[in-house]
PDB file of C-alpha atoms in Angstrom:
ATOM      1  CA  MET A   1     -15.019  32.792  81.731  1.00  0.00           C
ATOM      2  CA  VAL A   2     -17.432  31.556  84.413  1.00  0.00           C
ATOM      3  CA  GLN A   3     -17.471  27.783  84.928  1.00  0.00           C
ATOM      4  CA  LYS A   4     -20.658  26.231  83.583  1.00  0.00           C
ATOM      5  CA  ARG A   5     -22.466  23.491  85.442  1.00  0.00           C
ATOM      6  CA  ASP A   6     -23.562  20.118  84.088  1.00  0.00           C
ATOM      7  CA  TYR A   7     -26.810  18.545  85.276  1.00  0.00           C
ATOM      8  CA  PRO A   8     -27.813  14.863  84.994  1.00  0.00           C
ATOM      9  CA  ARG A   9     -30.338  14.372  82.206  1.00  0.00           C
ATOM     10  CA  THR A  10     -33.147  13.353  84.548  1.00  0.00           C
ATOM     11  CA  TYR A  11     -35.524  15.505  82.504  1.00  0.00           C
ATOM     12  CA  ARG A  12     -35.626  12.667  79.986  1.00  0.00           C
ATOM     13  CA  GLN A  13     -37.616  10.649  82.505  1.00  0.00           C
ATOM     14  CA  GLN A  14     -40.311  13.328  82.331  1.00  0.00           C
ATOM     15  CA  MET A  15     -40.827  13.003  78.557  1.00  0.00           C
ATOM     16  CA  LEU A  16     -44.059  11.054  78.913  1.00  0.00           C
ATOM     17  CA  ASP A  17     -45.192  10.456  75.336  1.00  0.00           C
ATOM     18  CA  THR A  18     -46.621   7.030  76.155  1.00  0.00           C
ATOM     19  CA  ASP A  19     -47.761   6.403  72.573  1.00  0.00           C
ATOM     20  CA  LEU A  20     -44.120   6.244  71.461  1.00  0.00           C
ATOM     21  CA  VAL A  21     -41.170   3.918  72.065  1.00  0.00           C
ATOM     22  CA  SER A  22     -38.172   5.490  73.826  1.00  0.00           C
ATOM     23  CA  TYR A  23     -34.502   4.605  73.411  1.00  0.00           C
ATOM     24  CA  GLY A  24     -31.098   6.248  73.380  1.00  0.00           C
ATOM     25  CA  ILE A  25     -27.996   6.047  71.232  1.00  0.00           C
ATOM     26  CA  VAL A  26     -24.565   7.391  72.109  1.00  0.00           C
ATOM     27  CA  GLN A  27     -21.619   7.918  69.811  1.00  0.00           C
ATOM     28  CA  GLY A  28     -18.687  10.148  70.695  1.00  0.00           C
ATOM     29  CA  GLU A  29     -20.035  13.434  72.037  1.00  0.00           C
ATOM     30  CA  SER A  30     -23.520  12.704  70.657  1.00  0.00           C
ATOM     31  CA  ASP A  31     -26.101  11.440  73.170  1.00  0.00           C
ATOM     32  CA  LEU A  32     -29.508  11.181  71.490  1.00  0.00           C
ATOM     33  CA  PHE A  33     -32.760  10.377  73.265  1.00  0.00           C
ATOM     34  CA  ILE A  34     -35.264   9.213  70.655  1.00  0.00           C
ATOM     35  CA  LYS A  35     -38.989   8.569  70.565  1.00  0.00           C
ATOM     36  CA  THR A  36     -40.608   6.881  67.567  1.00  0.00           C
ATOM     37  CA  SER A  37     -43.737   4.842  66.881  1.00  0.00           C
ATOM     38  CA  ARG A  38     -41.642   1.637  66.775  1.00  0.00           C
ATOM     39  CA  PRO A  39     -38.040   0.766  67.681  1.00  0.00           C
ATOM     40  CA  LEU A  40     -35.578   2.025  65.073  1.00  0.00           C
ATOM     41  CA  VAL A  41     -32.353   1.688  67.028  1.00  0.00           C
ATOM     42  CA  SER A  42     -30.160   0.248  64.280  1.00  0.00           C
ATOM     43  CA  LYS A  43     -31.417   2.765  61.708  1.00  0.00           C
ATOM     44  CA  ALA A  44     -30.839   5.628  64.135  1.00  0.00           C
ATOM     45  CA  TYR A  45     -27.322   4.454  64.919  1.00  0.00           C
ATOM     46  CA  HIS A  46     -26.495   4.070  61.228  1.00  0.00           C
ATOM     47  CA  LEU A  47     -27.782   7.575  60.474  1.00  0.00           C
ATOM     48  CA  LEU A  48     -25.864   9.104  63.372  1.00  0.00           C
ATOM     49  CA  THR A  49     -22.679   7.321  62.315  1.00  0.00           C
ATOM     50  CA  SER A  50     -23.044   8.519  58.726  1.00  0.00           C
ATOM     51  CA  TYR A  51     -23.717  12.159  59.563  1.00  0.00           C
ATOM     52  CA  ARG A  52     -20.981  12.318  62.190  1.00  0.00           C
ATOM     53  CA  ARG A  53     -18.583  10.883  59.608  1.00  0.00           C
ATOM     54  CA  ASP A  54     -19.566  13.633  57.145  1.00  0.00           C
ATOM     55  CA  ILE A  55     -18.869  16.350  59.721  1.00  0.00           C
ATOM     56  CA  GLU A  56     -15.606  14.803  60.923  1.00  0.00           C
ATOM     57  CA  ALA A  57     -14.268  14.252  57.396  1.00  0.00           C
ATOM     58  CA  TYR A  58     -15.088  17.795  56.325  1.00  0.00           C
ATOM     59  CA  GLY A  59     -13.604  19.179  59.542  1.00  0.00           C
ATOM     60  CA  ALA A  60     -10.391  17.201  59.055  1.00  0.00           C
ATOM     61  CA  ALA A  61      -9.980  18.748  55.608  1.00  0.00           C
ATOM     62  CA  HIS A  62     -11.128  22.215  56.742  1.00  0.00           C
ATOM     63  CA  PRO A  63     -10.005  22.726  60.384  1.00  0.00           C
ATOM     64  CA  LEU A  64     -11.396  26.268  60.560  1.00  0.00           C
ATOM     65  CA  PHE A  65     -14.898  24.782  60.246  1.00  0.00           C
ATOM     66  CA  LEU A  66     -14.452  23.111  63.636  1.00  0.00           C
ATOM     67  CA  LYS A  67     -12.817  26.056  65.419  1.00  0.00           C
ATOM     68  CA  THR A  68     -14.236  29.363  64.266  1.00  0.00           C
ATOM     69  CA  HIS A  69     -16.902  31.247  66.221  1.00  0.00           C
ATOM     70  CA  ARG A  70     -17.626  33.424  63.192  1.00  0.00           C
ATOM     71  CA  PRO A  71     -19.796  32.846  60.104  1.00  0.00           C
ATOM     72  CA  TYR A  72     -18.167  30.341  57.789  1.00  0.00           C
ATOM     73  CA  ALA A  73     -18.392  30.193  53.997  1.00  0.00           C
ATOM     74  CA  ASP A  74     -17.803  27.377  51.515  1.00  0.00           C
ATOM     75  CA  GLU A  75     -19.637  26.914  48.244  1.00  0.00           C
ATOM     76  CA  GLY A  76     -18.039  23.642  47.214  1.00  0.00           C
ATOM     77  CA  ASP A  77     -19.613  20.207  46.856  1.00  0.00           C
ATOM     78  CA  LEU A  78     -20.633  19.694  50.482  1.00  0.00           C
ATOM     79  CA  PRO A  79     -22.351  16.942  52.464  1.00  0.00           C
ATOM     80  CA  ASP A  80     -25.941  17.963  53.160  1.00  0.00           C
ATOM     81  CA  ILE A  81     -25.476  18.299  56.915  1.00  0.00           C
ATOM     82  CA  VAL A  82     -22.338  20.416  56.494  1.00  0.00           C
ATOM     83  CA  ALA A  83     -24.104  22.686  53.996  1.00  0.00           C
ATOM     84  CA  ALA A  84     -26.991  23.161  56.445  1.00  0.00           C
ATOM     85  CA  MET A  85     -24.601  24.026  59.282  1.00  0.00           C
ATOM     86  CA  ILE A  86     -22.791  26.562  57.108  1.00  0.00           C
ATOM     87  CA  GLN A  87     -26.065  28.179  56.042  1.00  0.00           C
ATOM     88  CA  ALA A  88     -27.192  28.414  59.684  1.00  0.00           C
ATOM     89  CA  SER A  89     -23.807  29.897  60.598  1.00  0.00           C
ATOM     90  CA  GLN A  90     -24.265  32.664  58.051  1.00  0.00           C
ATOM     91  CA  LEU A  91     -27.862  33.430  59.049  1.00  0.00           C
ATOM     92  CA  ALA A  92     -27.170  33.529  62.797  1.00  0.00           C
ATOM     93  CA  HIS A  93     -23.650  35.027  62.589  1.00  0.00           C
ATOM     94  CA  VAL A  94     -22.036  32.288  64.672  1.00  0.00           C
ATOM     95  CA  GLY A  95     -19.586  29.495  63.936  1.00  0.00           C
ATOM     96  CA  PRO A  96     -20.928  26.410  62.133  1.00  0.00           C
ATOM     97  CA  MET A  97     -20.282  24.062  65.070  1.00  0.00           C
ATOM     98  CA  ALA A  98     -22.781  26.107  67.100  1.00  0.00           C
ATOM     99  CA  SER A  99     -25.465  24.130  65.266  1.00  0.00           C
ATOM    100  CA  VAL A 100     -23.955  20.638  65.408  1.00  0.00           C
ATOM    101  CA  ALA A 101     -26.278  19.165  68.064  1.00  0.00           C
ATOM    102  CA  GLY A 102     -29.409  20.503  66.400  1.00  0.00           C
ATOM    103  CA  ALA A 103     -28.166  19.432  62.976  1.00  0.00           C
ATOM    104  CA  LEU A 104     -27.556  15.847  64.091  1.00  0.00           C
ATOM    105  CA  ALA A 105     -30.971  15.706  65.770  1.00  0.00           C
ATOM    106  CA  GLU A 106     -32.634  17.061  62.631  1.00  0.00           C
ATOM    107  CA  PHE A 107     -30.858  14.923  60.058  1.00  0.00           C
ATOM    108  CA  VAL A 108     -31.200  11.717  62.060  1.00  0.00           C
ATOM    109  CA  GLY A 109     -34.845  12.662  62.681  1.00  0.00           C
ATOM    110  CA  ARG A 110     -35.543  13.212  59.003  1.00  0.00           C
ATOM    111  CA  GLY A 111     -34.101   9.809  58.227  1.00  0.00           C
ATOM    112  CA  LEU A 112     -36.242   8.124  60.869  1.00  0.00           C
ATOM    113  CA  ALA A 113     -39.358   9.990  59.714  1.00  0.00           C
ATOM    114  CA  ILE A 114     -39.330   7.805  56.594  1.00  0.00           C
ATOM    115  CA  HIS A 115     -40.136   4.860  58.879  1.00  0.00           C
ATOM    116  CA  SER A 116     -42.188   6.556  61.624  1.00  0.00           C
ATOM    117  CA  GLU A 117     -44.835   9.284  61.408  1.00  0.00           C
ATOM    118  CA  ASP A 118     -43.819  10.518  64.848  1.00  0.00           C
ATOM    119  CA  VAL A 119     -40.205  11.277  65.676  1.00  0.00           C
ATOM    120  CA  ILE A 120     -38.900  13.210  68.674  1.00  0.00           C
ATOM    121  CA  ILE A 121     -35.151  13.515  69.193  1.00  0.00           C
ATOM    122  CA  GLU A 122     -33.453  15.340  72.055  1.00  0.00           C
ATOM    123  CA  ASN A 123     -29.719  15.940  71.815  1.00  0.00           C
ATOM    124  CA  GLY A 124     -28.364  17.888  74.773  1.00  0.00           C
ATOM    125  CA  GLY A 125     -31.283  20.304  74.982  1.00  0.00           C
ATOM    126  CA  ASP A 126     -31.803  20.549  71.223  1.00  0.00           C
ATOM    127  CA  ASP A 127     -34.970  18.937  69.894  1.00  0.00           C
ATOM    128  CA  PHE A 128     -36.243  17.802  66.507  1.00  0.00           C
ATOM    129  CA  ILE A 129     -39.972  17.080  66.352  1.00  0.00           C
ATOM    130  CA  ALA A 130     -42.103  15.525  63.623  1.00  0.00           C
ATOM    131  CA  SER A 131     -45.509  14.540  64.981  1.00  0.00           C
ATOM    132  CA  LYS A 132     -49.017  13.924  63.735  1.00  0.00           C
ATOM    133  CA  LYS A 133     -50.452  14.943  67.118  1.00  0.00           C
ATOM    134  CA  PRO A 134     -49.847  17.832  69.555  1.00  0.00           C
ATOM    135  CA  ARG A 135     -46.897  17.545  71.937  1.00  0.00           C
ATOM    136  CA  ILE A 136     -45.754  19.352  75.087  1.00  0.00           C
ATOM    137  CA  VAL A 137     -42.095  20.346  75.346  1.00  0.00           C
ATOM    138  CA  GLY A 138     -40.552  21.536  78.609  1.00  0.00           C
ATOM    139  CA  THR A 139     -37.564  23.820  79.109  1.00  0.00           C
ATOM    140  CA  PHE A 140     -34.739  23.527  81.633  1.00  0.00           C
ATOM    141  CA  SER A 141     -32.933  26.624  82.922  1.00  0.00           C
ATOM    142  CA  GLY A 142     -30.812  25.398  85.817  1.00  0.00           C
ATOM    143  CA  THR A 143     -31.332  27.329  89.049  1.00  0.00           C
ATOM    144  CA  SER A 144     -33.624  29.937  87.488  1.00  0.00           C
ATOM    145  CA  THR A 145     -37.066  30.529  89.001  1.00  0.00           C
ATOM    146  CA  PHE A 146     -38.554  29.288  85.740  1.00  0.00           C
ATOM    147  CA  SER A 147     -36.605  26.037  85.504  1.00  0.00           C
ATOM    148  CA  GLN A 148     -38.892  23.128  84.536  1.00  0.00           C
ATOM    149  CA  ASN A 149     -41.920  25.432  84.850  1.00  0.00           C
ATOM    150  CA  VAL A 150     -42.049  26.662  81.246  1.00  0.00           C
ATOM    151  CA  PHE A 151     -43.690  24.479  78.600  1.00  0.00           C
ATOM    152  CA  ILE A 152     -44.412  24.842  74.887  1.00  0.00           C
ATOM    153  CA  SER A 153     -47.542  23.316  73.392  1.00  0.00           C
ATOM    154  CA  VAL A 154     -46.635  22.217  69.867  1.00  0.00           C
ATOM    155  CA  PRO A 155     -49.315  21.522  67.229  1.00  0.00           C
ATOM    156  CA  PRO A 156     -48.897  18.691  64.701  1.00  0.00           C
ATOM    157  CA  VAL A 157     -45.782  19.416  62.625  1.00  0.00           C
ATOM    158  CA  ARG A 158     -43.706  17.765  59.918  1.00  0.00           C
ATOM    159  CA  SER A 159     -40.437  19.376  61.014  1.00  0.00           C
ATOM    160  CA  LEU A 160     -39.692  21.613  63.988  1.00  0.00           C
ATOM    161  CA  GLY A 161     -36.612  22.508  65.971  1.00  0.00           C
ATOM    162  CA  ILE A 162     -36.754  23.680  69.589  1.00  0.00           C
ATOM    163  CA  CYS A 163     -33.205  24.376  70.737  1.00  0.00           C
ATOM    164  CA  THR A 164     -31.813  25.868  73.931  1.00  0.00           C
ATOM    165  CA  SER A 165     -28.460  27.476  74.653  1.00  0.00           C
ATOM    166  CA  SER A 166     -27.273  28.430  78.133  1.00  0.00           C
ATOM    167  CA  GLY A 167     -24.397  30.434  79.503  1.00  0.00           C
ATOM    168  CA  ASN A 168     -24.601  28.588  82.818  1.00  0.00           C
ATOM    169  CA  ILE A 169     -25.447  24.964  81.979  1.00  0.00           C
ATOM    170  CA  GLY A 170     -23.692  22.297  79.954  1.00  0.00           C
ATOM    171  CA  HIS A 171     -20.330  21.990  78.225  1.00  0.00           C
ATOM    172  CA  SER A 172     -20.955  24.056  75.068  1.00  0.00           C
ATOM    173  CA  PHE A 173     -19.060  27.343  74.771  1.00  0.00           C
ATOM    174  CA  SER A 174     -21.062  30.549  75.172  1.00  0.00           C
ATOM    175  CA  TYR A 175     -20.181  34.236  75.329  1.00  0.00           C
ATOM    176  CA  GLY A 176     -23.425  34.916  77.219  1.00  0.00           C
ATOM    177  CA  ARG A 177     -24.878  34.233  80.661  1.00  0.00           C
ATOM    178  CA  ALA A 178     -28.551  33.571  79.947  1.00  0.00           C
ATOM    179  CA  ASP A 179     -29.964  30.703  81.986  1.00  0.00           C
ATOM    180  CA  ALA A 180     -31.784  29.615  78.833  1.00  0.00           C
ATOM    181  CA  ALA A 181     -32.227  31.001  75.339  1.00  0.00           C
ATOM    182  CA  THR A 182     -34.767  28.815  73.563  1.00  0.00           C
ATOM    183  CA  VAL A 183     -35.377  29.280  69.847  1.00  0.00           C
ATOM    184  CA  ILE A 184     -38.056  27.660  67.694  1.00  0.00           C
ATOM    185  CA  ALA A 185     -37.744  27.248  63.922  1.00  0.00           C
ATOM    186  CA  PRO A 186     -38.758  24.763  61.223  1.00  0.00           C
ATOM    187  CA  SER A 187     -35.100  23.673  61.122  1.00  0.00           C
ATOM    188  CA  ALA A 188     -33.376  22.409  64.280  1.00  0.00           C
ATOM    189  CA  THR A 189     -30.041  23.255  62.652  1.00  0.00           C
ATOM    190  CA  LEU A 190     -31.013  26.919  62.378  1.00  0.00           C
ATOM    191  CA  ALA A 191     -32.716  26.924  65.782  1.00  0.00           C
ATOM    192  CA  ASP A 192     -29.520  25.666  67.442  1.00  0.00           C
ATOM    193  CA  ALA A 193     -27.301  28.262  65.770  1.00  0.00           C
ATOM    194  CA  ALA A 194     -29.803  31.013  66.565  1.00  0.00           C
ATOM    195  CA  ALA A 195     -30.096  29.938  70.211  1.00  0.00           C
ATOM    196  CA  THR A 196     -26.324  30.354  70.506  1.00  0.00           C
ATOM    197  CA  ALA A 197     -26.503  33.840  68.990  1.00  0.00           C
ATOM    198  CA  VAL A 198     -29.348  34.884  71.292  1.00  0.00           C
ATOM    199  CA  CYS A 199     -27.599  33.533  74.390  1.00  0.00           C
ATOM    200  CA  ASN A 200     -24.374  35.309  73.417  1.00  0.00           C
ATOM    201  CA  ALA A 201     -26.227  38.632  73.604  1.00  0.00           C
ATOM    202  CA  VAL A 202     -27.455  38.150  77.183  1.00  0.00           C
ATOM    203  CA  ARG A 203     -25.065  38.853  80.050  1.00  0.00           C
ATOM    204  CA  THR A 204     -27.651  39.832  82.693  1.00  0.00           C
ATOM    205  CA  LYS A 205     -31.435  39.994  82.896  1.00  0.00           C
ATOM    206  CA  ASP A 206     -31.209  43.580  81.640  1.00  0.00           C
ATOM    207  CA  ASP A 207     -30.108  42.147  78.274  1.00  0.00           C
ATOM    208  CA  ILE A 208     -33.216  40.024  77.670  1.00  0.00           C
ATOM    209  CA  GLU A 209     -34.647  42.485  75.137  1.00  0.00           C
ATOM    210  CA  ARG A 210     -31.267  42.596  73.408  1.00  0.00           C
ATOM    211  CA  GLY A 211     -31.387  38.828  73.058  1.00  0.00           C
ATOM    212  CA  LEU A 212     -34.911  38.948  71.642  1.00  0.00           C
ATOM    213  CA  ALA A 213     -33.785  41.616  69.171  1.00  0.00           C
ATOM    214  CA  VAL A 214     -31.131  39.193  67.932  1.00  0.00           C
ATOM    215  CA  ALA A 215     -33.836  36.551  67.451  1.00  0.00           C
ATOM    216  CA  ARG A 216     -35.971  38.997  65.478  1.00  0.00           C
ATOM    217  CA  SER A 217     -33.028  39.785  63.210  1.00  0.00           C
ATOM    218  CA  ILE A 218     -32.405  36.178  62.120  1.00  0.00           C
ATOM    219  CA  PRO A 219     -34.464  35.084  59.088  1.00  0.00           C
ATOM    220  CA  GLY A 220     -36.534  31.923  59.407  1.00  0.00           C
ATOM    221  CA  LEU A 221     -37.232  31.827  63.134  1.00  0.00           C
ATOM    222  CA  THR A 222     -40.692  31.207  64.581  1.00  0.00           C
ATOM    223  CA  ALA A 223     -40.289  32.244  68.227  1.00  0.00           C
ATOM    224  CA  ALA A 224     -37.857  32.705  71.103  1.00  0.00           C
ATOM    225  CA  ILE A 225     -37.875  32.582  74.904  1.00  0.00           C
ATOM    226  CA  VAL A 226     -35.066  34.120  76.953  1.00  0.00           C
ATOM    227  CA  ILE A 227     -34.682  33.382  80.672  1.00  0.00           C
ATOM    228  CA  ALA A 228     -32.134  35.196  82.824  1.00  0.00           C
ATOM    229  CA  GLU A 229     -32.248  34.948  86.604  1.00  0.00           C
ATOM    230  CA  ASP A 230     -35.848  35.675  87.662  1.00  0.00           C
ATOM    231  CA  ASP A 231     -36.938  37.389  84.423  1.00  0.00           C
ATOM    232  CA  MET A 232     -38.196  36.072  81.097  1.00  0.00           C
ATOM    233  CA  GLY A 233     -38.999  37.553  77.696  1.00  0.00           C
ATOM    234  CA  ILE A 234     -40.747  36.062  74.677  1.00  0.00           C
ATOM    235  CA  TRP A 235     -40.990  36.915  70.993  1.00  0.00           C
ATOM    236  CA  GLY A 236     -42.825  35.423  68.038  1.00  0.00           C
ATOM    237  CA  SER A 237     -45.717  33.035  67.528  1.00  0.00           C
ATOM    238  CA  LEU A 238     -46.320  32.139  71.176  1.00  0.00           C
ATOM    239  CA  LYS A 239     -49.445  32.753  73.246  1.00  0.00           C
ATOM    240  CA  VAL A 240     -49.853  32.169  76.957  1.00  0.00           C
ATOM    241  CA  GLY A 241     -52.046  29.131  77.583  1.00  0.00           C
ATOM    242  CA  THR A 242     -53.380  27.424  80.687  1.00  0.00           C
ATOM    243  CA  SER A 243     -51.941  24.729  82.925  1.00  0.00           C
ATOM    244  CA  GLU A 244     -53.289  22.476  85.654  1.00  0.00           C
ATOM    245  CA  GLN A 245     -49.911  22.687  87.428  1.00  0.00           C
ATOM    246  CA  ASP A 246     -49.197  25.466  89.919  1.00  0.00           C
ATOM    247  CA  ASN A 247     -46.542  27.979  88.816  1.00  0.00           C
ATOM    248  CA  ALA A 248     -46.343  26.435  85.323  1.00  0.00           C
ATOM    249  CA  LEU A 249     -46.358  28.611  82.224  1.00  0.00           C
ATOM    250  CA  VAL A 250     -47.584  27.018  79.004  1.00  0.00           C
ATOM    251  CA  PHE A 251     -47.032  28.801  75.703  1.00  0.00           C
ATOM    252  CA  SER A 252     -49.065  27.676  72.698  1.00  0.00           C
ATOM    253  CA  LEU A 253     -47.063  27.703  69.482  1.00  0.00           C
ATOM    254  CA  LYS A 254     -48.900  28.997  66.422  1.00  0.00           C
ATOM    255  CA  ILE A 255     -47.522  27.802  63.096  1.00  0.00           C
TER     256      ILE A 255
END
């Protein structure tokens, strides 16, 4: 397996939603960057602690849940976040832990949305968005030509996941080599699992259409962007927009 590269999260400094308060919380492997209308640090930390505890306790009792790269099934009395991860696993045909970052962003975000109309959470390239106004989300694809030049214009939404998997960046396991496979769905849990599945299908830029075909096959997705080397493909409810920045591509999301 090719060694993946980690990059410092300097992109967080470019998230310029000046109407919101920014802060971060870290617990174990989870490193959440959060934007809300007012500081909710203690609530966010409590939510993250609770949901991580649910996952860890279930995983301790069911070790296969933490290890398998295949769809996982359990119809017992499950914690909500575990049930969502299992459902995403079955829809995207990947292991349940493929969705853990998106699931934590989504479930913490839902909890904060009770106290703030606007919530944006980024967790290692996986985003949960609830916003009463339009937002711009950028993508990062390492050394690709398109890195930090592709943006998604998001309309007001109550719940949206924009999640990216890469075969070349970060510590998460991947069978693929896409520079970035970005998936958009109402659920960040599903978007994260699906991004893993799409990335797994892309070994070279010749596999971009194969990756998009995987996205089309997964129920519940809104759109996908696949970047490999100097090529890019898109599928779903995205239209090319305009940008004042040279070389920037802005896709408008239609929901």
